[in-house]
Coordinates of C-alpha atoms in Angstrom, one line a residue:
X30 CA 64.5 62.7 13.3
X31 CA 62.1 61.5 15.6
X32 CA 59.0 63.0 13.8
X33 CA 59.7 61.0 10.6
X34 CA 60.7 57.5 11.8
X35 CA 57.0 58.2 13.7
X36 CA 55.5 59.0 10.4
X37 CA 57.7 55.9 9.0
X38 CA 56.0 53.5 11.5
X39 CA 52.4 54.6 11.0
X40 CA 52.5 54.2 7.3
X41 CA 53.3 50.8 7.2
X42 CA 50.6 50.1 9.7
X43 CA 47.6 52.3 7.8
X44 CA 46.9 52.3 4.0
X45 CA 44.2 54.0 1.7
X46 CA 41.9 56.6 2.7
X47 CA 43.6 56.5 6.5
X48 CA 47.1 57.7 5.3
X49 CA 45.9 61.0 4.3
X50 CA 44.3 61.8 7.9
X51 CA 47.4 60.7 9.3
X52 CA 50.0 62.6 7.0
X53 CA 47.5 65.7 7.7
X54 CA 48.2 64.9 11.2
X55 CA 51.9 64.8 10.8
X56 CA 52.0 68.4 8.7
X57 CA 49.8 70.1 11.6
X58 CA 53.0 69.5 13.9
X59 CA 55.2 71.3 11.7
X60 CA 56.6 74.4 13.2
X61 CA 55.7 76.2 10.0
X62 CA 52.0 75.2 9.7
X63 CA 49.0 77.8 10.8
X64 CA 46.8 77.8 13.4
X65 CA 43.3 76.4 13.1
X66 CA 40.2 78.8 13.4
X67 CA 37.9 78.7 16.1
X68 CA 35.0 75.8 16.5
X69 CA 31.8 78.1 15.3
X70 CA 29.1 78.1 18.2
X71 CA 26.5 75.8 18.6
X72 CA 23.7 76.2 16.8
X73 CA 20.0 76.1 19.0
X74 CA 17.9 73.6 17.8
X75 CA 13.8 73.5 18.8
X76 CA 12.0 70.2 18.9
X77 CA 8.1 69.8 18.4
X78 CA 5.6 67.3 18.2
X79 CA 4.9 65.8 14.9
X80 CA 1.2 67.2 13.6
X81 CA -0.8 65.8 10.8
X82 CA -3.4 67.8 9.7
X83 CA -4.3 69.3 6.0
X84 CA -2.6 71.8 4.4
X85 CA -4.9 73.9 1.8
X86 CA -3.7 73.6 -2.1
X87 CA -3.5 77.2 -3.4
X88 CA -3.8 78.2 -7.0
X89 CA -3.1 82.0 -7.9
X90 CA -4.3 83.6 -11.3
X91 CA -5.4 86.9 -12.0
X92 CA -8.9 87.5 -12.7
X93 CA -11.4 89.6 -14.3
X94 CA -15.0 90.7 -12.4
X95 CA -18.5 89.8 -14.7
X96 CA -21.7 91.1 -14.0
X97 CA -23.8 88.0 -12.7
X98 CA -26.4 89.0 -15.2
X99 CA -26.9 91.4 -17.9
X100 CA -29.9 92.6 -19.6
X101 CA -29.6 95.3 -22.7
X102 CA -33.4 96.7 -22.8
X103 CA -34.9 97.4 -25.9
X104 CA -38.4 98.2 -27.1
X105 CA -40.5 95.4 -28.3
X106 CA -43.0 97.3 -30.3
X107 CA -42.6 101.1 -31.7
X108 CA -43.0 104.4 -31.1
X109 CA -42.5 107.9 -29.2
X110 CA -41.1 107.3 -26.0
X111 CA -43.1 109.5 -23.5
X112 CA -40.8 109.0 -20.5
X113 CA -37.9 107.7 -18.7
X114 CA -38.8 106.6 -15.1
X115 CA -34.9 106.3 -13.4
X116 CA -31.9 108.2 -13.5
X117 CA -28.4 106.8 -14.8
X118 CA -26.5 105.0 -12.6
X119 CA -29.4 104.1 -10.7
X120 CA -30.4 101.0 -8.6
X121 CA -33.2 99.3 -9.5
X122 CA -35.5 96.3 -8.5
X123 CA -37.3 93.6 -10.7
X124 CA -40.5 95.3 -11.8
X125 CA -39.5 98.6 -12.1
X126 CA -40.8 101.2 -14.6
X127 CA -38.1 101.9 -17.0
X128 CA -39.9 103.8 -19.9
X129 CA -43.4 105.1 -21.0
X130 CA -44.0 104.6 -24.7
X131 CA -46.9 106.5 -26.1
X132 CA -49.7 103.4 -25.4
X133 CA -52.4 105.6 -27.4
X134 CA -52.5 103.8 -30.6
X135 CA -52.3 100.5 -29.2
X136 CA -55.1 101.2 -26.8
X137 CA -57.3 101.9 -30.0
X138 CA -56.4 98.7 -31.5
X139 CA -57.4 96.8 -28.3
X140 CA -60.8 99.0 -28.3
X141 CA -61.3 97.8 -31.7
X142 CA -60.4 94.1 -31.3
X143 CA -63.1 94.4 -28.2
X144 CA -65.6 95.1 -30.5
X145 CA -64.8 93.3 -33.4
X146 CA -65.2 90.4 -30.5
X147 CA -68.5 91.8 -29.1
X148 CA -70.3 92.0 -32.9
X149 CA -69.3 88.1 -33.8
X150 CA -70.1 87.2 -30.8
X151 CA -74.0 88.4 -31.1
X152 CA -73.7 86.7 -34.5
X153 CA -72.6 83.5 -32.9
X154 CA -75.4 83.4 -30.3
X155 CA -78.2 84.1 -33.1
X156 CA -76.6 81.4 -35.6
X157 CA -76.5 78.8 -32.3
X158 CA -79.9 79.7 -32.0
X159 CA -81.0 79.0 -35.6
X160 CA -79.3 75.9 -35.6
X161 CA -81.5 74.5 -32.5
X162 CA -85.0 75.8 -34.3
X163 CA -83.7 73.9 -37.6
X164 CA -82.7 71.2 -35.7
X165 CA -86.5 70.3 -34.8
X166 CA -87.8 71.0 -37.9
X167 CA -85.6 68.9 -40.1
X168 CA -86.6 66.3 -37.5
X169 CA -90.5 66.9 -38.8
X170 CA -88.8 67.2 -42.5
X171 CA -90.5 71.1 -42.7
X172 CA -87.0 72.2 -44.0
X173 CA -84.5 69.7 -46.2
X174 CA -81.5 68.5 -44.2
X175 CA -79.3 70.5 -47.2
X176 CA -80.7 73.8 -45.6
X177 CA -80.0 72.2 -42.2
X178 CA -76.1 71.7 -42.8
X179 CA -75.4 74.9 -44.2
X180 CA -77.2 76.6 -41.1
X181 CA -75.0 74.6 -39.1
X182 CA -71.9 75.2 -41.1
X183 CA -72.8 79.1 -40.8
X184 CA -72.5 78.9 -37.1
X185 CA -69.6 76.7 -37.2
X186 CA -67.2 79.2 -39.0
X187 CA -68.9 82.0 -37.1
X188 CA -67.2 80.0 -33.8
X189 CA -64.1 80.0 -35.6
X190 CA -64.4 84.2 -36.2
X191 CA -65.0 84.2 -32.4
X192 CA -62.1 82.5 -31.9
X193 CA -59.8 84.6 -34.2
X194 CA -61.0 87.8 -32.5
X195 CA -60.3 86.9 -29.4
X196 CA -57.0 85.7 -30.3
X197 CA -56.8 89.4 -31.5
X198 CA -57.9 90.8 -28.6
X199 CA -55.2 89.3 -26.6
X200 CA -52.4 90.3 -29.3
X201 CA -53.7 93.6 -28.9
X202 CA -53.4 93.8 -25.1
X203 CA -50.4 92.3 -25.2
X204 CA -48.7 95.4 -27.4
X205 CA -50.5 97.5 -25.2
X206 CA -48.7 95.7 -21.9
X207 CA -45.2 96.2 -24.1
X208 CA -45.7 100.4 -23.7
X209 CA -44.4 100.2 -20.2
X210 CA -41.0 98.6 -19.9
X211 CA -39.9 97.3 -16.8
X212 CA -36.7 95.9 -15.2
X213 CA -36.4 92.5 -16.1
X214 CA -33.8 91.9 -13.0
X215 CA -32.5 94.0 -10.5
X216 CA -28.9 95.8 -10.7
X217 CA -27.7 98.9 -12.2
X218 CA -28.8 100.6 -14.6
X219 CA -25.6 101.9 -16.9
X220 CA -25.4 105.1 -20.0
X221 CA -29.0 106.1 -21.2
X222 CA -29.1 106.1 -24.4
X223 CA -32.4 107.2 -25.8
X224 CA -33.9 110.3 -24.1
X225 CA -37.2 111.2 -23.9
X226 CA -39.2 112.5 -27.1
X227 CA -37.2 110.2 -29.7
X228 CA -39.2 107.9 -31.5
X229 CA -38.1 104.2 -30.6
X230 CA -37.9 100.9 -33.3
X231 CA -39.2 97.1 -32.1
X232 CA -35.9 95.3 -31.4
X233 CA -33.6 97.9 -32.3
X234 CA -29.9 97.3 -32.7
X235 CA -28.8 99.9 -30.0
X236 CA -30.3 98.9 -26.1
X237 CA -32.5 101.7 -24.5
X238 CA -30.5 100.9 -21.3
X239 CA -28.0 98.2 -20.3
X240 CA -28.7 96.7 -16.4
X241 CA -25.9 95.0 -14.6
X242 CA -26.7 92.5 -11.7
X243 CA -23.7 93.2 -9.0
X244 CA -25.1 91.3 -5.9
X245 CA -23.9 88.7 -6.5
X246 CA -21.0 88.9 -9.3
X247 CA -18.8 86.3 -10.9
X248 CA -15.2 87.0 -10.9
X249 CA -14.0 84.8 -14.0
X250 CA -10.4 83.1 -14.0
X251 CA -8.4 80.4 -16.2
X252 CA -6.1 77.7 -14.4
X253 CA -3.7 75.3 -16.9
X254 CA -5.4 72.2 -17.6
X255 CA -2.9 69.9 -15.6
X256 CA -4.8 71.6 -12.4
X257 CA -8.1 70.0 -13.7
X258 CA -8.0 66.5 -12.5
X259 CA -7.4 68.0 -8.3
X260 CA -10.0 70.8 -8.7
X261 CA -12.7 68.2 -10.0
X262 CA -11.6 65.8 -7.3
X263 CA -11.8 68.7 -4.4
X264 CA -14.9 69.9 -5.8
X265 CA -16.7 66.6 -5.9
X266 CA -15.6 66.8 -2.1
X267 CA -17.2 69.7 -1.1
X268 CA -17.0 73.6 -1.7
X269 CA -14.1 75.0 -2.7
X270 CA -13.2 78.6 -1.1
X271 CA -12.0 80.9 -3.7
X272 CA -10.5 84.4 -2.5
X273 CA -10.1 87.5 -4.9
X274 CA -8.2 90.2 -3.7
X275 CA -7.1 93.7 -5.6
X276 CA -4.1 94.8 -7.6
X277 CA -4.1 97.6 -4.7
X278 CA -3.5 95.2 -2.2
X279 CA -6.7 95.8 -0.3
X280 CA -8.8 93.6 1.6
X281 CA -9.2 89.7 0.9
X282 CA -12.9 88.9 0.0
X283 CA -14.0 84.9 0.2
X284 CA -16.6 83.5 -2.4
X285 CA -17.0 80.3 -3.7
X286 CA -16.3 78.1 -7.2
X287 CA -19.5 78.1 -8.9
X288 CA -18.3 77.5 -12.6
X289 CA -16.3 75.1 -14.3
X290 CA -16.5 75.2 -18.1
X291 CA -17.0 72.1 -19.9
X292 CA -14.5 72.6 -22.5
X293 CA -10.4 73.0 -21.8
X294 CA -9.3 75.9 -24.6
X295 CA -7.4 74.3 -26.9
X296 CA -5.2 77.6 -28.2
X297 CA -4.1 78.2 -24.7
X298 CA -4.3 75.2 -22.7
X299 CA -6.4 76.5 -19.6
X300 CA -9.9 76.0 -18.6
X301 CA -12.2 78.7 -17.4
X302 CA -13.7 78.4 -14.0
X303 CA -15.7 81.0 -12.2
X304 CA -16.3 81.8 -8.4
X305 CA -19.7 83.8 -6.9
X306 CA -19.8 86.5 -4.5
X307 CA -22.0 88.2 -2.5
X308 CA -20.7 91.4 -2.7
X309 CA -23.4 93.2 -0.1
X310 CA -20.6 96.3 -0.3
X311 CA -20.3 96.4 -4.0
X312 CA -16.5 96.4 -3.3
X313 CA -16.0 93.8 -6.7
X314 CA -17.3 96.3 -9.9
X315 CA -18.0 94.4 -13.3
X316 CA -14.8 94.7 -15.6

């Protein structure tokens, strides 16, 4: 009886939200109500100092490795290849003999442009010398100055032969210099594909050889366009770090952003960007 002219009194002196605390109150002294669980414990906080300091922005894509050049060697003049100088699969350096082509009929055509230069060239040195006898004596009128000019005009396209053969000559030497094929960079050398003994075409369809440059190497990637705008920004900042790392899970190597294409593909919406490597241990292989 006591209990409820208590809760009586206390709900004429409360309203709203505190009548509901207090009538929870009331129930919790009712013989029939449960008892309430345990406090849980206290939880440990830590407290540091506040840092500021920059926090790198990382973008992961998945990327493809391109050689950072590629040359596919073919002959630049014709005929029976006499050797092959390397071994497939083999390292190579700038300058390197590649092939042998058979250099024998080019040699005769640079013998034969030498003399071809030689002869006009004796002709050109008696027509000058004409010319300055004629000269005096059309002065002293013992020849007409019609005989004169076509002396003159003899020697004048005999200069122009000279010219021609020389321009020959060098033509000539040059398809000689084409018999030996060198390495045009250094990398690896991939398939042969002509052996030795086959007759070879000028600028055939099918490379001799195909060399990869793999120190350094690109590895290629595409990013979504929004990205754009920050990577320009951070580039125009300084170097940007770029870390590839394999589907294996192996070790983390560090290059840096080196390409950023100049077009956003419209069919996908990305942008193609491409970072350079050393690669001294050839652990990053083209494709």
């Amino acid at each position: 009886m006591t209990l409820r002219r208590a809760t009586a009194r206390l709900f004429k002196q409360a309203a709203g939200p505190t009548l509901t605390a207090i009538l929870l109150a009331v129930a919790a002294c009712s013989p029939q109500a449960s008892v309430a669980p345990a406090a849980p414990p206290a939880v440990p906080v830590t407290v540091g100092d506040v840092v500021q300091k920059e926090v790198p922005v990382n973008i992961d894509v998945i990327g493809r490795v391109e050689a950072y050049a590629t040359v596919a060697v073919k002959a630049q003049i014709g005929g029976e290849l006499k050797a092959v100088a390397f071994d497939e699969g083999q390292e190579v350096k700038k300058g390197d003999l590649l092939f042998r082509i058979d250099e024998r009929p080019y040699a005769s055509a640079v013998s034969e442009a030498e003399a071809a230069l030689q002869r006009d060239r004796v002709q050109l040195d008696n027509a000058r010398d004409v010319v300055r006898r004629y000269s005096d004596l059309v002065k002293k009128e013992y020849v007409t100055q019609e005989e004169f000019d076509r002396i003159s005009a003899s020697a004048a396209s005999l200069e122009a032969t000279v010219r021609a053969d020389e321009a020959r000559l060098e033509n000539a030497r040059v398809q000689l210099g084409y018999c030996a094929i060198r390495s045009p960079i250094a990398g690896r050398t991939g398939k042969l594909m002509v052996n030795r003994g086959n007759l070879v075409k000028a600028n055939d369809d099918m490379p001799m050889v195909t060399i990869n440059q793999v120190e350094p190497i690109y590895v290629a990637f595409s990013v979504p366009e929004q990205q754009l705008p920050e990577i320009k920004q951070r580039q125009a900042a300084g170097r940007l770090v770029t870390q590839v790392s394999g589907t294996d899970g192996g070790a983390t190597i560090a290059g840096e952003l080196s390409f950023l294409d100049n077009a956003v593909d419209t069919t996908t919406g990305t942008i193609l960007l491409k970072a350079s490597f050393t690669n001294k241990q050839r652990t990053l292989w083209p494709g």
